[in-house]
Amino acid sequence: MGILSRASYVVRSKINTLLNRAEDPSETLDYSYEQMRDELQEVKQGIADLTTQKKRLEMQKRNLEDNVEKHNEQAREAVQQDREDLARKALEKKKSKMSQIEELEGQIQELQSTQDQLVEKKNQLQGRIEEFKTKKETMKARYEAAEASNRVSEAMSGVGDEMEDVGRAIDRAEERTEEMEARSEAMDELQATGTFDDALADGDEIDQELQQGRADREVETELETLKSDMGKGSSGGTNGADTETETESTDDVDLSDLDDGGTGSNEEIEAELEEIKDDTDEKSN
């Protein structure tokens, strides 16, 4: 087998496979049924044309028979008038017409025979069409039932193309849901740890630490008050005196005497910080 023959064979096999996949048995049966009905209609049309031709020949035969009778009358009348020449002429015409009648009868007989054959074939074809129609409907019902059963089986087993697409859609939805749940949990965790606060504002972390410090001081103050009420706060006076002395010494600092050089800024911040601490201690005591 040459290359062209092999290529032609492969192409025909591929086309045949595609046609088999695209072919719908129900549509094929309906089309075949319509083709058979068209053939039956053509046979009926042929019988009608043949019968029409036969009727025309029969009409010609009747006209010739009328002429034959007419020529008989002409011959009798010519004999009565002693006109043998006219009688002979009339009989000659009669013979010619009878010859034509005989020829027409043969043609009519042939047409009748052909008509009978066509009618018989038409009846046979019509019977086959009716039989095919019954078989067609049965085959279509069986095919549709098998197709429905196959779809149900594929749906239940999940092996069909549509169910496969549904399965993939469900998997994608589950993956997307898990991703959104994980993202939501991550957002909650980042919100709880203050990560988003740091990104939004620089002072959020400082505010949190200060808030924590205030809470701690409140707890310590309440603890000292509790100890004092229970007679265990003996160290409170000494701490107050030391704090007052420290505050006075801090108030005497002259910030204008600080150097404006490279460390002047840091010294100012430290002095201001010490002053804030002293004021805070005085208020808490």
mmCIF file of C-alpha atoms in Angstrom:
data_model
loop_
_atom_site.group_PDB
_atom_site.id
_atom_site.type_symbol
_atom_site.label_atom_id
_atom_site.label_comp_id
_atom_site.label_asym_id
_atom_site.label_seq_id
_atom_site.Cartn_x
_atom_site.Cartn_y
_atom_site.Cartn_z
ATOM 1 C CA MET A 1 0.000 0.000 0.000
ATOM 2 C CA GLY A 2 1.471 3.320 -1.077
ATOM 3 C CA ILE A 3 1.648 6.535 0.922
ATOM 4 C CA LEU A 4 -1.294 8.118 -0.904
ATOM 5 C CA SER A 5 -3.414 5.005 -0.439
ATOM 6 C CA ARG A 6 -2.612 4.882 3.269
ATOM 7 C CA ALA A 7 -3.346 8.591 3.650
ATOM 8 C CA SER A 8 -6.654 8.188 1.819
ATOM 9 C CA TYR A 9 -7.554 5.217 4.017
ATOM 10 C CA VAL A 10 -6.710 7.136 7.209
ATOM 11 C CA VAL A 11 -8.754 10.162 6.085
ATOM 12 C CA ARG A 12 -11.760 7.986 5.223
ATOM 13 C CA SER A 13 -11.531 6.185 8.564
ATOM 14 C CA LYS A 14 -11.389 9.499 10.446
ATOM 15 C CA ILE A 15 -14.366 10.863 8.509
ATOM 16 C CA ASN A 16 -16.290 7.657 9.129
ATOM 17 C CA THR A 17 -15.576 7.915 12.864
ATOM 18 C CA LEU A 18 -16.774 11.532 12.948
ATOM 19 C CA LEU A 19 -19.929 10.624 11.029
ATOM 20 C CA ASN A 20 -20.663 7.750 13.412
ATOM 21 C CA ARG A 21 -20.356 10.099 16.364
ATOM 22 C CA ALA A 22 -22.541 12.758 14.747
ATOM 23 C CA GLU A 23 -25.180 10.339 13.470
ATOM 24 C CA ASP A 24 -28.447 10.260 15.362
ATOM 25 C CA PRO A 25 -30.307 6.969 14.770
ATOM 26 C CA SER A 26 -33.687 8.642 15.236
ATOM 27 C CA GLU A 27 -32.933 11.274 12.614
ATOM 28 C CA THR A 28 -31.526 8.636 10.252
ATOM 29 C CA LEU A 29 -34.656 6.492 10.545
ATOM 30 C CA ASP A 30 -36.938 9.472 9.973
ATOM 31 C CA TYR A 31 -34.922 10.490 6.918
ATOM 32 C CA SER A 32 -35.053 6.954 5.485
ATOM 33 C CA TYR A 33 -38.807 6.874 6.035
ATOM 34 C CA GLU A 34 -39.238 10.172 4.208
ATOM 35 C CA GLN A 35 -37.101 8.888 1.325
ATOM 36 C CA MET A 36 -39.298 5.801 0.985
ATOM 37 C CA ARG A 37 -42.426 7.949 1.005
ATOM 38 C CA ASP A 38 -40.923 10.130 -1.734
ATOM 39 C CA GLU A 39 -40.263 7.015 -3.811
ATOM 40 C CA LEU A 40 -43.840 5.874 -3.264
ATOM 41 C CA GLN A 41 -45.094 9.246 -4.387
ATOM 42 C CA GLU A 42 -42.981 9.020 -7.537
ATOM 43 C CA VAL A 43 -44.422 5.556 -8.269
ATOM 44 C CA LYS A 44 -47.956 6.909 -7.827
ATOM 45 C CA GLN A 45 -47.147 9.798 -10.136
ATOM 46 C CA GLY A 46 -45.824 7.342 -12.740
ATOM 47 C CA ILE A 47 -48.987 5.242 -12.514
ATOM 48 C CA ALA A 48 -51.097 8.376 -12.934
ATOM 49 C CA ASP A 49 -49.125 9.434 -16.018
ATOM 50 C CA LEU A 50 -49.365 5.931 -17.481
ATOM 51 C CA THR A 51 -53.088 5.767 -16.854
ATOM 52 C CA THR A 52 -53.523 9.163 -18.490
ATOM 53 C CA GLN A 53 -51.699 7.960 -21.587
ATOM 54 C CA LYS A 54 -53.834 4.807 -21.691
ATOM 55 C CA LYS A 55 -57.015 6.877 -21.442
ATOM 56 C CA ARG A 56 -55.906 9.018 -24.354
ATOM 57 C CA LEU A 57 -55.369 5.919 -26.478
ATOM 58 C CA GLU A 58 -58.773 4.592 -25.465
ATOM 59 C CA MET A 59 -60.350 7.882 -26.535
ATOM 60 C CA GLN A 60 -58.596 7.624 -29.906
ATOM 61 C CA LYS A 61 -59.879 4.054 -30.243
ATOM 62 C CA ARG A 62 -63.451 5.148 -29.583
ATOM 63 C CA ASN A 63 -63.143 7.893 -32.176
ATOM 64 C CA LEU A 64 -61.842 5.374 -34.713
ATOM 65 C CA GLU A 65 -64.685 2.972 -33.873
ATOM 66 C CA ASP A 66 -67.143 5.796 -34.481
ATOM 67 C CA ASN A 67 -65.451 6.420 -37.834
ATOM 68 C CA VAL A 68 -65.684 2.726 -38.693
ATOM 69 C CA GLU A 69 -69.437 2.802 -38.069
ATOM 70 C CA LYS A 70 -69.692 5.966 -40.107
ATOM 71 C CA HIS A 71 -67.851 4.384 -43.032
ATOM 72 C CA ASN A 72 -70.225 1.371 -42.862
ATOM 73 C CA GLU A 73 -73.190 3.688 -43.233
ATOM 74 C CA GLN A 74 -71.468 5.501 -46.081
ATOM 75 C CA ALA A 75 -70.834 2.209 -47.915
ATOM 76 C CA ARG A 76 -74.476 1.073 -47.536
ATOM 77 C CA GLU A 77 -75.796 4.394 -48.741
ATOM 78 C CA ALA A 78 -73.387 4.375 -51.706
ATOM 79 C CA VAL A 79 -74.558 0.873 -52.690
ATOM 80 C CA GLN A 80 -78.163 2.016 -52.524
ATOM 81 C CA GLN A 81 -77.247 4.880 -54.865
ATOM 82 C CA ASP A 82 -75.393 2.531 -57.197
ATOM 83 C CA ARG A 83 -72.155 4.276 -56.369
ATOM 84 C CA GLU A 84 -69.813 1.366 -55.998
ATOM 85 C CA ASP A 85 -66.783 3.656 -56.239
ATOM 86 C CA LEU A 86 -67.934 5.578 -53.177
ATOM 87 C CA ALA A 87 -68.828 2.343 -51.407
ATOM 88 C CA ARG A 88 -65.346 0.953 -52.154
ATOM 89 C CA LYS A 89 -63.701 4.170 -50.912
ATOM 90 C CA ALA A 90 -65.725 4.085 -47.686
ATOM 91 C CA LEU A 91 -64.786 0.460 -47.094
ATOM 92 C CA GLU A 92 -61.112 1.260 -47.643
ATOM 93 C CA LYS A 93 -61.288 3.970 -45.013
ATOM 94 C CA LYS A 94 -63.108 1.572 -42.731
ATOM 95 C CA LYS A 95 -60.316 -0.982 -43.126
ATOM 96 C CA SER A 96 -57.652 1.649 -42.387
ATOM 97 C CA LYS A 97 -59.470 2.739 -39.251
ATOM 98 C CA MET A 98 -59.886 -0.849 -38.121
ATOM 99 C CA SER A 99 -56.148 -1.394 -38.595
ATOM 100 C CA GLN A 100 -55.451 1.667 -36.426
ATOM 101 C CA ILE A 101 -57.922 0.371 -33.849
ATOM 102 C CA GLU A 102 -56.113 -2.946 -33.741
ATOM 103 C CA GLU A 103 -52.777 -1.182 -33.257
ATOM 104 C CA LEU A 104 -54.231 0.996 -30.492
ATOM 105 C CA GLU A 105 -55.670 -2.028 -28.773
ATOM 106 C CA GLY A 106 -52.171 -3.549 -28.641
ATOM 107 C CA GLN A 107 -50.693 -0.353 -27.157
ATOM 108 C CA ILE A 108 -53.535 -0.086 -24.688
ATOM 109 C CA GLN A 109 -52.969 -3.673 -23.645
ATOM 110 C CA GLU A 110 -49.266 -3.023 -23.069
ATOM 111 C CA LEU A 111 -50.016 0.098 -21.047
ATOM 112 C CA GLN A 112 -52.549 -1.800 -19.016
ATOM 113 C CA SER A 113 -50.012 -4.540 -18.301
ATOM 114 C CA THR A 114 -47.418 -1.966 -17.267
ATOM 115 C CA GLN A 115 -49.984 -0.210 -15.124
ATOM 116 C CA ASP A 116 -50.897 -3.451 -13.386
ATOM 117 C CA GLN A 117 -47.230 -4.122 -12.651
ATOM 118 C CA LEU A 118 -46.698 -0.619 -11.286
ATOM 119 C CA VAL A 119 -49.787 -0.877 -9.103
ATOM 120 C CA GLU A 120 -48.527 -4.180 -7.714
ATOM 121 C CA LYS A 121 -45.103 -2.673 -7.004
ATOM 122 C CA LYS A 122 -46.757 0.348 -5.488
ATOM 123 C CA ASN A 123 -48.762 -1.875 -3.157
ATOM 124 C CA GLN A 124 -45.632 -3.811 -2.200
ATOM 125 C CA LEU A 125 -43.685 -0.603 -1.580
ATOM 126 C CA GLN A 126 -46.520 0.838 0.442
ATOM 127 C CA GLY A 127 -46.628 -2.326 2.552
ATOM 128 C CA ARG A 128 -42.866 -2.119 3.126
ATOM 129 C CA ILE A 129 -43.211 1.525 4.097
ATOM 130 C CA GLU A 130 -45.911 0.739 6.633
ATOM 131 C CA GLU A 131 -43.800 -2.103 8.011
ATOM 132 C CA PHE A 132 -40.745 0.145 8.148
ATOM 133 C CA LYS A 133 -42.765 2.845 9.890
ATOM 134 C CA THR A 134 -43.765 0.433 12.655
ATOM 135 C CA LYS A 135 -40.216 -0.845 12.985
ATOM 136 C CA LYS A 136 -38.882 2.700 12.902
ATOM 137 C CA GLU A 137 -41.057 3.837 15.780
ATOM 138 C CA THR A 138 -40.100 0.735 17.771
ATOM 139 C CA MET A 139 -36.393 1.287 17.146
ATOM 140 C CA LYS A 140 -36.677 4.975 18.024
ATOM 141 C CA ALA A 141 -38.431 4.131 21.288
ATOM 142 C CA ARG A 142 -35.761 1.557 22.127
ATOM 143 C CA TYR A 143 -32.975 3.995 21.303
ATOM 144 C CA GLU A 144 -34.493 6.800 23.351
ATOM 145 C CA ALA A 145 -35.034 4.427 26.280
ATOM 146 C CA ALA A 146 -31.436 3.188 26.040
ATOM 147 C CA GLU A 147 -30.157 6.756 25.775
ATOM 148 C CA ALA A 148 -32.158 7.832 28.840
ATOM 149 C CA SER A 149 -30.964 4.782 30.777
ATOM 150 C CA ASN A 150 -27.395 5.541 29.782
ATOM 151 C CA ARG A 151 -27.696 9.158 30.942
ATOM 152 C CA VAL A 152 -29.110 8.037 34.285
ATOM 153 C CA SER A 153 -26.334 5.464 34.707
ATOM 154 C CA GLU A 154 -23.669 8.043 33.866
ATOM 155 C CA ALA A 155 -25.234 10.532 36.257
ATOM 156 C CA MET A 156 -25.348 7.985 39.083
ATOM 157 C CA SER A 157 -21.804 6.772 38.456
ATOM 158 C CA GLY A 158 -20.422 10.235 37.691
ATOM 159 C CA VAL A 159 -18.564 9.108 34.555
ATOM 160 C CA GLY A 160 -20.478 11.186 32.027
ATOM 161 C CA ASP A 161 -19.040 14.320 30.455
ATOM 162 C CA GLU A 162 -21.611 16.612 32.058
ATOM 163 C CA MET A 163 -21.236 14.994 35.482
ATOM 164 C CA GLU A 164 -17.469 15.255 35.105
ATOM 165 C CA ASP A 165 -17.858 18.991 34.532
ATOM 166 C CA VAL A 166 -20.149 19.176 37.576
ATOM 167 C CA GLY A 167 -17.576 17.293 39.653
ATOM 168 C CA ARG A 168 -14.829 19.678 38.593
ATOM 169 C CA ALA A 169 -17.061 22.647 39.403
ATOM 170 C CA ILE A 170 -17.718 21.225 42.881
ATOM 171 C CA ASP A 171 -13.969 20.709 43.438
ATOM 172 C CA ARG A 172 -13.255 24.274 42.355
ATOM 173 C CA ALA A 173 -15.997 25.588 44.638
ATOM 174 C CA GLU A 174 -14.591 23.621 47.592
ATOM 175 C CA GLU A 175 -11.083 24.898 46.907
ATOM 176 C CA ARG A 176 -12.371 28.455 46.645
ATOM 177 C CA THR A 177 -14.381 28.094 49.859
ATOM 178 C CA GLU A 178 -11.380 26.711 51.754
ATOM 179 C CA GLU A 179 -9.242 29.536 50.411
ATOM 180 C CA MET A 180 -11.774 32.150 51.546
ATOM 181 C CA GLU A 181 -12.094 30.517 54.983
ATOM 182 C CA ALA A 182 -8.319 30.467 55.392
ATOM 183 C CA ARG A 183 -8.106 34.108 54.302
ATOM 184 C CA SER A 184 -10.831 35.087 56.742
ATOM 185 C CA GLU A 185 -9.007 33.350 59.607
ATOM 186 C CA ALA A 186 -5.762 35.033 58.562
ATOM 187 C CA MET A 187 -7.458 38.437 58.582
ATOM 188 C CA ASP A 188 -8.840 37.807 62.065
ATOM 189 C CA GLU A 189 -5.409 36.757 63.312
ATOM 190 C CA LEU A 190 -3.687 39.782 61.826
ATOM 191 C CA GLN A 191 -6.357 42.061 63.256
ATOM 192 C CA ALA A 192 -5.944 40.524 66.709
ATOM 193 C CA THR A 193 -2.153 40.922 66.692
ATOM 194 C CA GLY A 194 -2.370 44.549 65.578
ATOM 195 C CA THR A 195 -0.565 44.040 62.294
ATOM 196 C CA PHE A 196 -3.141 46.043 60.370
ATOM 197 C CA ASP A 197 -3.020 48.794 63.018
ATOM 198 C CA ASP A 198 0.702 49.173 62.420
ATOM 199 C CA ALA A 199 0.104 49.574 58.715
ATOM 200 C CA LEU A 200 -2.631 52.155 59.210
ATOM 201 C CA ALA A 201 -1.137 54.419 61.871
ATOM 202 C CA ASP A 202 2.310 54.836 63.529
ATOM 203 C CA GLY A 203 0.876 55.604 66.934
ATOM 204 C CA ASP A 204 -1.272 52.508 67.328
ATOM 205 C CA GLU A 205 1.484 50.373 68.855
ATOM 206 C CA ILE A 206 2.516 53.171 71.196
ATOM 207 C CA ASP A 207 -1.083 53.676 72.278
ATOM 208 C CA GLN A 208 -1.381 49.967 73.007
ATOM 209 C CA GLU A 209 1.788 49.937 75.120
ATOM 210 C CA LEU A 210 0.723 53.064 76.973
ATOM 211 C CA GLN A 211 -2.692 51.565 77.577
ATOM 212 C CA GLN A 212 -1.027 48.439 78.923
ATOM 213 C CA GLY A 213 1.178 50.604 81.191
ATOM 214 C CA ARG A 214 -1.819 52.490 82.546
ATOM 215 C CA ALA A 215 -3.561 49.229 83.232
ATOM 216 C CA ASP A 216 -0.501 47.920 85.069
ATOM 217 C CA ARG A 217 -0.262 51.090 87.179
ATOM 218 C CA GLU A 218 -3.926 50.886 88.050
ATOM 219 C CA VAL A 219 -3.425 47.325 89.193
ATOM 220 C CA GLU A 220 -0.357 48.320 91.279
ATOM 221 C CA THR A 221 -2.234 51.278 92.818
ATOM 222 C CA GLU A 222 -5.149 49.098 93.730
ATOM 223 C CA LEU A 223 -2.754 46.518 95.183
ATOM 224 C CA GLU A 224 -0.986 49.180 97.321
ATOM 225 C CA THR A 225 -4.348 50.477 98.530
ATOM 226 C CA LEU A 226 -5.355 46.963 99.465
ATOM 227 C CA LYS A 227 -2.086 46.434 101.342
ATOM 228 C CA SER A 228 -2.477 49.775 103.136
ATOM 229 C CA ASP A 229 -5.983 48.895 104.211
ATOM 230 C CA MET A 230 -4.670 45.606 105.582
ATOM 231 C CA GLY A 231 -1.780 47.307 107.486
ATOM 232 C CA LYS A 232 1.012 46.270 105.141
ATOM 233 C CA GLY A 233 1.742 49.599 103.382
ATOM 234 C CA SER A 234 4.700 50.764 105.665
ATOM 235 C CA SER A 235 6.909 51.710 102.773
ATOM 236 C CA GLY A 236 4.469 54.200 101.327
ATOM 237 C CA GLY A 237 5.801 57.340 103.240
ATOM 238 C CA THR A 238 9.379 56.815 102.299
ATOM 239 C CA ASN A 239 8.546 56.400 98.677
ATOM 240 C CA GLY A 240 6.503 59.586 98.757
ATOM 241 C CA ALA A 241 9.377 61.625 100.256
ATOM 242 C CA ASP A 242 11.860 60.299 97.759
ATOM 243 C CA THR A 243 9.491 61.061 94.973
ATOM 244 C CA GLU A 244 8.936 64.611 96.181
ATOM 245 C CA THR A 245 12.691 65.240 96.526
ATOM 246 C CA GLU A 246 13.277 63.816 93.039
ATOM 247 C CA THR A 247 10.525 66.001 91.648
ATOM 248 C CA GLU A 248 11.989 69.139 93.188
ATOM 249 C CA SER A 249 15.428 68.350 91.863
ATOM 250 C CA THR A 250 13.999 67.786 88.438
ATOM 251 C CA ASP A 251 12.076 71.072 88.504
ATOM 252 C CA ASP A 252 15.347 72.948 89.155
ATOM 253 C CA VAL A 253 16.830 71.865 85.839
ATOM 254 C CA ASP A 254 17.382 74.782 83.437
ATOM 255 C CA LEU A 255 16.721 73.510 79.917
ATOM 256 C CA SER A 256 18.154 76.683 78.406
ATOM 257 C CA ASP A 257 21.656 75.692 79.585
ATOM 258 C CA LEU A 258 21.656 72.543 77.417
ATOM 259 C CA ASP A 259 24.070 72.421 74.524
ATOM 260 C CA ASP A 260 22.582 72.875 71.024
ATOM 261 C CA GLY A 261 25.266 70.642 69.499
ATOM 262 C CA GLY A 262 24.980 67.114 68.099
ATOM 263 C CA THR A 263 23.678 65.690 71.439
ATOM 264 C CA GLY A 264 21.525 68.619 72.379
ATOM 265 C CA SER A 265 18.411 67.193 70.833
ATOM 266 C CA ASN A 266 18.753 63.875 72.655
ATOM 267 C CA GLU A 267 19.389 65.630 75.982
ATOM 268 C CA GLU A 268 16.258 67.720 75.535
ATOM 269 C CA ILE A 269 14.191 64.594 74.845
ATOM 270 C CA GLU A 270 15.650 62.846 77.896
ATOM 271 C CA ALA A 271 15.024 65.887 80.140
ATOM 272 C CA GLU A 272 11.449 66.195 78.882
ATOM 273 C CA LEU A 273 10.937 62.475 79.439
ATOM 274 C CA GLU A 274 12.194 62.740 83.032
ATOM 275 C CA GLU A 275 9.875 65.656 83.681
ATOM 276 C CA ILE A 276 6.892 63.680 82.338
ATOM 277 C CA LYS A 277 7.817 60.769 84.614
ATOM 278 C CA ASP A 278 8.005 63.028 87.682
ATOM 279 C CA ASP A 279 4.657 64.641 86.913
ATOM 280 C CA THR A 280 3.116 61.217 86.465
ATOM 281 C CA ASP A 281 4.492 59.952 89.780
ATOM 282 C CA GLU A 282 3.165 62.996 91.641
ATOM 283 C CA LYS A 283 -0.321 62.489 90.167
ATOM 284 C CA SER A 284 -0.349 58.789 90.999
ATOM 285 C CA ASN A 285 0.678 59.481 94.663
#
